[in-house]
Coordinates of C-alpha atoms (C1' of nucleotides) in Angstrom, one line a residue:
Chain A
X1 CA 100.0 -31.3 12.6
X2 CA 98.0 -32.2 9.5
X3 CA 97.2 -36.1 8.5
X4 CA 97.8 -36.3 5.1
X5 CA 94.9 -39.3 3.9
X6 CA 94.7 -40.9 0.7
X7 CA 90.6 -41.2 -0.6
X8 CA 91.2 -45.7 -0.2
X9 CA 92.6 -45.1 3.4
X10 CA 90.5 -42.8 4.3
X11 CA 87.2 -44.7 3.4
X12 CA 89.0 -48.2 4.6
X13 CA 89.5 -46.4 7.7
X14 CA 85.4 -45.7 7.9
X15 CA 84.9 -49.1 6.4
X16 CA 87.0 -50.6 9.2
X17 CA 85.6 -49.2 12.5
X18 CA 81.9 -49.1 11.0
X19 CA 81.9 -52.8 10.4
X20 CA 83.6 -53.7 14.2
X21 CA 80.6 -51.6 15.6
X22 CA 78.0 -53.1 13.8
X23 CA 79.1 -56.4 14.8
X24 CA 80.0 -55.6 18.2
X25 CA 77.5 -53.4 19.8
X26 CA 73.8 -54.8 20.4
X27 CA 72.6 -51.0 20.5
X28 CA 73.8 -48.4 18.3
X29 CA 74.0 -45.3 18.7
X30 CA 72.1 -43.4 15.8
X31 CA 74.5 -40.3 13.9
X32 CA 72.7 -38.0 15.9
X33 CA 73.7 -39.5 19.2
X34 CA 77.6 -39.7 18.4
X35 CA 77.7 -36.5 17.4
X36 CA 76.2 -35.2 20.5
X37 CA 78.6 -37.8 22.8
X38 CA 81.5 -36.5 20.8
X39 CA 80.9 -32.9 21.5
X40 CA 80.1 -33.3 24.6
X41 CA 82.9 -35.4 25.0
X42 CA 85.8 -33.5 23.2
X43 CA 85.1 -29.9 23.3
X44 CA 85.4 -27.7 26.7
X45 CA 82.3 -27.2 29.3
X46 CA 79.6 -25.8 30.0
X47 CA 77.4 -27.5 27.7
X48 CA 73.8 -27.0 27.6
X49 CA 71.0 -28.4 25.4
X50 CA 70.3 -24.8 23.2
X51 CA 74.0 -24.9 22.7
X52 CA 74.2 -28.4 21.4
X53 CA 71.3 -27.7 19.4
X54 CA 72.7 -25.1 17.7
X55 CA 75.7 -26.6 17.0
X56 CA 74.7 -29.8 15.2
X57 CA 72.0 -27.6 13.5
X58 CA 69.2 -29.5 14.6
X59 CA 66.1 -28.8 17.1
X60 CA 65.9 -29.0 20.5
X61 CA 64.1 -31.8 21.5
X62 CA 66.8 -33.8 19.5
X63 CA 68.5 -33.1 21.8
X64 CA 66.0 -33.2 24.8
X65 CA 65.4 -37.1 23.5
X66 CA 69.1 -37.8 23.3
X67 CA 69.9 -37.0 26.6
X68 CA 67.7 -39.0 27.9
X69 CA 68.5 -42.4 26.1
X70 CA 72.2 -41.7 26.6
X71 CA 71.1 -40.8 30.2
X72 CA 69.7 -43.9 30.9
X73 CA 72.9 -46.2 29.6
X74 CA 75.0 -43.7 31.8
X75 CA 76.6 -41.9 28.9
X76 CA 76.1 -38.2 30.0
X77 CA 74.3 -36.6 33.3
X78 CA 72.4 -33.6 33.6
X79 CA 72.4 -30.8 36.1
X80 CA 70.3 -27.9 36.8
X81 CA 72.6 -24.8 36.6
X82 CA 72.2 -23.0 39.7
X83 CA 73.5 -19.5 38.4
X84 CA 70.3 -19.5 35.9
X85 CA 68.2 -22.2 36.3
X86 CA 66.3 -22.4 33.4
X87 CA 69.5 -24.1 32.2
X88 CA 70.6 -27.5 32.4
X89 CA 74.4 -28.4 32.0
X90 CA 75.6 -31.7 30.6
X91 CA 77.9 -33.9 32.4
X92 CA 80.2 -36.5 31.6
X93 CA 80.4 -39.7 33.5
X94 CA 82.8 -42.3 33.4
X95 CA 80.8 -45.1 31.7
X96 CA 81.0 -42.4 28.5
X97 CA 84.3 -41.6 29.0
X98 CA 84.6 -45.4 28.6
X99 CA 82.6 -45.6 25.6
X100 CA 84.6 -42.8 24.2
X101 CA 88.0 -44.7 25.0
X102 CA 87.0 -47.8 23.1
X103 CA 85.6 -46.2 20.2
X104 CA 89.3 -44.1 19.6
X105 CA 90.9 -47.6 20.3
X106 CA 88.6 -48.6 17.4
X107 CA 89.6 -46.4 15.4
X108 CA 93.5 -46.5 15.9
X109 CA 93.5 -50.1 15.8
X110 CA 91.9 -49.5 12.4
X111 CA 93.9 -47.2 11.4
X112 CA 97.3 -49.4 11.9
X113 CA 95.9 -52.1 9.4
X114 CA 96.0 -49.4 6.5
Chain B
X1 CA 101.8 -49.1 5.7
X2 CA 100.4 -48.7 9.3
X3 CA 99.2 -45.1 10.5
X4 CA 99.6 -44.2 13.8
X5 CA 97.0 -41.9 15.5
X6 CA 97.2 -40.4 19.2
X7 CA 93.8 -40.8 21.0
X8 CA 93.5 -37.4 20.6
X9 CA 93.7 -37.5 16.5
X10 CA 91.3 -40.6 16.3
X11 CA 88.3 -39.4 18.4
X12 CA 88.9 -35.5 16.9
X13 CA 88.4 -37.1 13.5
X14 CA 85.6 -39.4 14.1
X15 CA 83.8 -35.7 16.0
X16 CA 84.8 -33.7 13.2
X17 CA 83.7 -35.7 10.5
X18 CA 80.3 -37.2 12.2
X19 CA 79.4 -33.2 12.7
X20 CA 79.8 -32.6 9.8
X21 CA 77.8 -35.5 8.2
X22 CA 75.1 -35.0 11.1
X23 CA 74.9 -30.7 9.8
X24 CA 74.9 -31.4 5.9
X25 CA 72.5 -34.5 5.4
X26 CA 68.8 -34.1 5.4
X27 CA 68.6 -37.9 5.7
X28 CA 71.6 -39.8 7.3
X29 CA 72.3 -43.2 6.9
X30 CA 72.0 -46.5 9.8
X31 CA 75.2 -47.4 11.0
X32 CA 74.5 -50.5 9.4
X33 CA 73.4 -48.8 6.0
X34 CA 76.8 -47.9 6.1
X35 CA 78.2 -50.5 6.8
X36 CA 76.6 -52.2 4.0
X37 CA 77.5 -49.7 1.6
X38 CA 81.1 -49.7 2.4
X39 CA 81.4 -53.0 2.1
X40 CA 79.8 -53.3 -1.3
X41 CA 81.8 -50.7 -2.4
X42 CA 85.1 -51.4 -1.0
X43 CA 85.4 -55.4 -1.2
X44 CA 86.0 -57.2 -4.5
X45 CA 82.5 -58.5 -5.7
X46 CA 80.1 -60.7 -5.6
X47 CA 77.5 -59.2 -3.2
X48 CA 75.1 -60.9 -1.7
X49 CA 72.3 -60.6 0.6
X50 CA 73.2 -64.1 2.5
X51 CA 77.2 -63.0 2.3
X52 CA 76.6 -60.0 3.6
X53 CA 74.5 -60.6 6.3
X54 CA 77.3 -63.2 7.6
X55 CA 79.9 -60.7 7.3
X56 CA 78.3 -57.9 8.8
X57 CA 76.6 -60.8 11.9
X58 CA 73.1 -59.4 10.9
X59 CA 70.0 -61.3 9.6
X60 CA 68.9 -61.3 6.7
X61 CA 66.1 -59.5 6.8
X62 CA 68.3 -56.7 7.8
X63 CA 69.8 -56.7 4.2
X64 CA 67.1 -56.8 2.4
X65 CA 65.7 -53.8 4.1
X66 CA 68.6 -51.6 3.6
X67 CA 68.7 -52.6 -0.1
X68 CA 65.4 -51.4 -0.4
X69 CA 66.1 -48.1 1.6
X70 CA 69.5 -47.6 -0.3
X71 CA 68.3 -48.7 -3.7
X72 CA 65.5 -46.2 -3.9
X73 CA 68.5 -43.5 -3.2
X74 CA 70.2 -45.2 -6.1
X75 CA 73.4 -46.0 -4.0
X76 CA 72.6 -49.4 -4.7
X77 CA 71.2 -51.8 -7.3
X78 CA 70.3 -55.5 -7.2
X79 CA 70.3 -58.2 -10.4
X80 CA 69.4 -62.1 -10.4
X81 CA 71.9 -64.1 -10.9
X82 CA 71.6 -65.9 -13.6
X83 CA 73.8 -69.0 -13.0
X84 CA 72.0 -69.4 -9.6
X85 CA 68.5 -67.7 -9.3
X86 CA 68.0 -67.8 -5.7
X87 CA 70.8 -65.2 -5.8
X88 CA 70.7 -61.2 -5.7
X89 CA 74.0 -60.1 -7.1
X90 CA 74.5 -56.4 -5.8
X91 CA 75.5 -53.9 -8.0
X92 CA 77.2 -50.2 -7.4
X93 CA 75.8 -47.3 -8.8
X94 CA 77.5 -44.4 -10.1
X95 CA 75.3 -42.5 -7.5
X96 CA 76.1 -44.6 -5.0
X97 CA 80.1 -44.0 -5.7
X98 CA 79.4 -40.0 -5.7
X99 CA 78.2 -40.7 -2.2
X100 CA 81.0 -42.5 -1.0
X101 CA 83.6 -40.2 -2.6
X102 CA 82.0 -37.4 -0.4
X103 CA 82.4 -39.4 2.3
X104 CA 86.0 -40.0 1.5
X105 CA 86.6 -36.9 1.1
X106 CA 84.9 -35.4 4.5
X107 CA 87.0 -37.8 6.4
X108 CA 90.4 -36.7 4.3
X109 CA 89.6 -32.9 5.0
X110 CA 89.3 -33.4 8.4
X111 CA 91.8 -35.4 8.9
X112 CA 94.0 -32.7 7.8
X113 CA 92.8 -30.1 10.8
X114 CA 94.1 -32.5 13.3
Chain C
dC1 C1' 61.3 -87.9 -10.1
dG2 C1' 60.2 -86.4 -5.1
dA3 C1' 62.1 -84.8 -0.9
dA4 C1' 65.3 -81.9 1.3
dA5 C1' 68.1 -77.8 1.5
dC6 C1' 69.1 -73.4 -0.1
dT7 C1' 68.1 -68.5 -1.6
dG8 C1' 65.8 -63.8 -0.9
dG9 C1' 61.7 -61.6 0.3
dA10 C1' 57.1 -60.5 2.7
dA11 C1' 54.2 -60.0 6.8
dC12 C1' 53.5 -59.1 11.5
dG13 C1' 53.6 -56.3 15.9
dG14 C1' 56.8 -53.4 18.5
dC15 C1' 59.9 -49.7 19.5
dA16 C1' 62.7 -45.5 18.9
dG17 C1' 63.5 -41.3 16.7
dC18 C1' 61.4 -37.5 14.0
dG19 C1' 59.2 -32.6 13.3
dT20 C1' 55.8 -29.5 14.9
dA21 C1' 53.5 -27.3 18.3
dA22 C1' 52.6 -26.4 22.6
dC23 C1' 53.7 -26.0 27.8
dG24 C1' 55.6 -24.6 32.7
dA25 C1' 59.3 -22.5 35.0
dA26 C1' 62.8 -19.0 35.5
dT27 C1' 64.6 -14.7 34.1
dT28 C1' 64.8 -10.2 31.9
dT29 C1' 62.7 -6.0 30.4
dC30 C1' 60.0 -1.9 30.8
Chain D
dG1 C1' 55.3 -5.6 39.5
dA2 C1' 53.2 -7.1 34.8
dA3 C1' 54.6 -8.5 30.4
dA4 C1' 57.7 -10.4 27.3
dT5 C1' 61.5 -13.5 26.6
dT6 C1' 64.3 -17.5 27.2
dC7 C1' 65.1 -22.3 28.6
dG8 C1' 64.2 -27.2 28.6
dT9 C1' 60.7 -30.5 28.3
dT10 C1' 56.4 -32.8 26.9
dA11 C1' 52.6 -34.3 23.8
dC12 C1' 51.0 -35.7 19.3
dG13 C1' 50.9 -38.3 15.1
dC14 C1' 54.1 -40.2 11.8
dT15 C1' 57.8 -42.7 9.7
dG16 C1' 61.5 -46.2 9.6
dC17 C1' 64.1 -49.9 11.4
dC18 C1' 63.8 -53.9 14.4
dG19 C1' 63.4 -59.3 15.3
dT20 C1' 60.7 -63.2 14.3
dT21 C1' 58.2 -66.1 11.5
dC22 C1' 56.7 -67.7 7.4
dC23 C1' 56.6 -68.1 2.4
dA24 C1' 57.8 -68.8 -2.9
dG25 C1' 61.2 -70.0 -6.0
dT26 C1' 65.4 -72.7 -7.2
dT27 C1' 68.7 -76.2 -6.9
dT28 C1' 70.5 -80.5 -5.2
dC29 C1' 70.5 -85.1 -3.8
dG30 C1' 68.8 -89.7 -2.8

DNA sequence: CGAAACTGGAACGGCAGCGTAACGAATTTC
DNA sequence: GAAATTCGTTACGCTGCCGTTCCAGTTTCG
């Protein structure tokens, strides 16, 4: 089902959530990063770091360095994969499940006040 | 008029349009460049550094340096003010409103996939 | 007037992310 | 089995944003 936007609600809708996360969080997460939480986040395992890479279109030690800050506030996990194990597969843990939630609360408080 | 979004719709659209902002730009704007910029852009002016930096609960330091970063991109201009020359009145750019637009319109296309 | 209060900006050291180029470990290929 | 390939990671130097502090210019008030 399509959501028909006009151009001033869709950029007051950006305007909105932007603003309650700059003054909310102490440490942002960089464009990168969101992106990388969100796919991990939204779109069906396994995920590994060559697939992430290549589908935000960036190198792999982008990713490399962004599992390991979001690893360390608890965002994501990482797992050998035992079948191959040259890979690793990423793993979602509550606390980013958590982060997730908020930010989509964010965003649909946000979007009521159009 | 309100718009109500399923948790589903409001974290699909902020993945859909932050991959695509994190695949097309070479050089991707702070969180709080954004910020910045939407609020220049989207709130009646005047603009200034000490207003913005309250509204946004930043110093002010922080403005000036994403004027500087954003108004050697042209998405941003600054002028004295003339009535009161410890101001910096912030101008748009037509550059700057290009920008935006694409933003606007990112957001409005994905919204329609959900 | 002179002192106080305000503005925006500059200077400092520190930290995080970047791109490129390598590396070690595991697997596949011949 | 040896060589080549694939995977994730590390190392290097660089750039950009950070917070704090301090400064110069302007206005206001006693």
């Amino acid at each position: 089902m399509p959501l028909e936007l006009t151009a001033s609600q869709a950029l007051g809708l950006w305007h909105g959530v932007t603003l309650a996360q700059v003054r909310r969080e102490d440490h942002d997460l960089t464009l990168r990063q969101t992106a990388i939480l969100l796919q991990i986040y939204l779109v069906p395992p396994p995920h590994t770091v060559r697939g992430l890479a290549a589908t935000l279109g960036v190198t792999k030690p982008v990713i490399t360095r962004a599992l390991d800050t979001m690893g360390e506030m608890g965002l994501v996990d990482r797992v050998r994969d035992d079948r191959d194990r040259r890979n690793v597969i990423i793993k979602r843990t509550v606390t980013g499940a958590l982060y997730l939630e908020k930010l989509g609360d964010l965003v649909i408080e946000h979007g009521r006040k159009l």
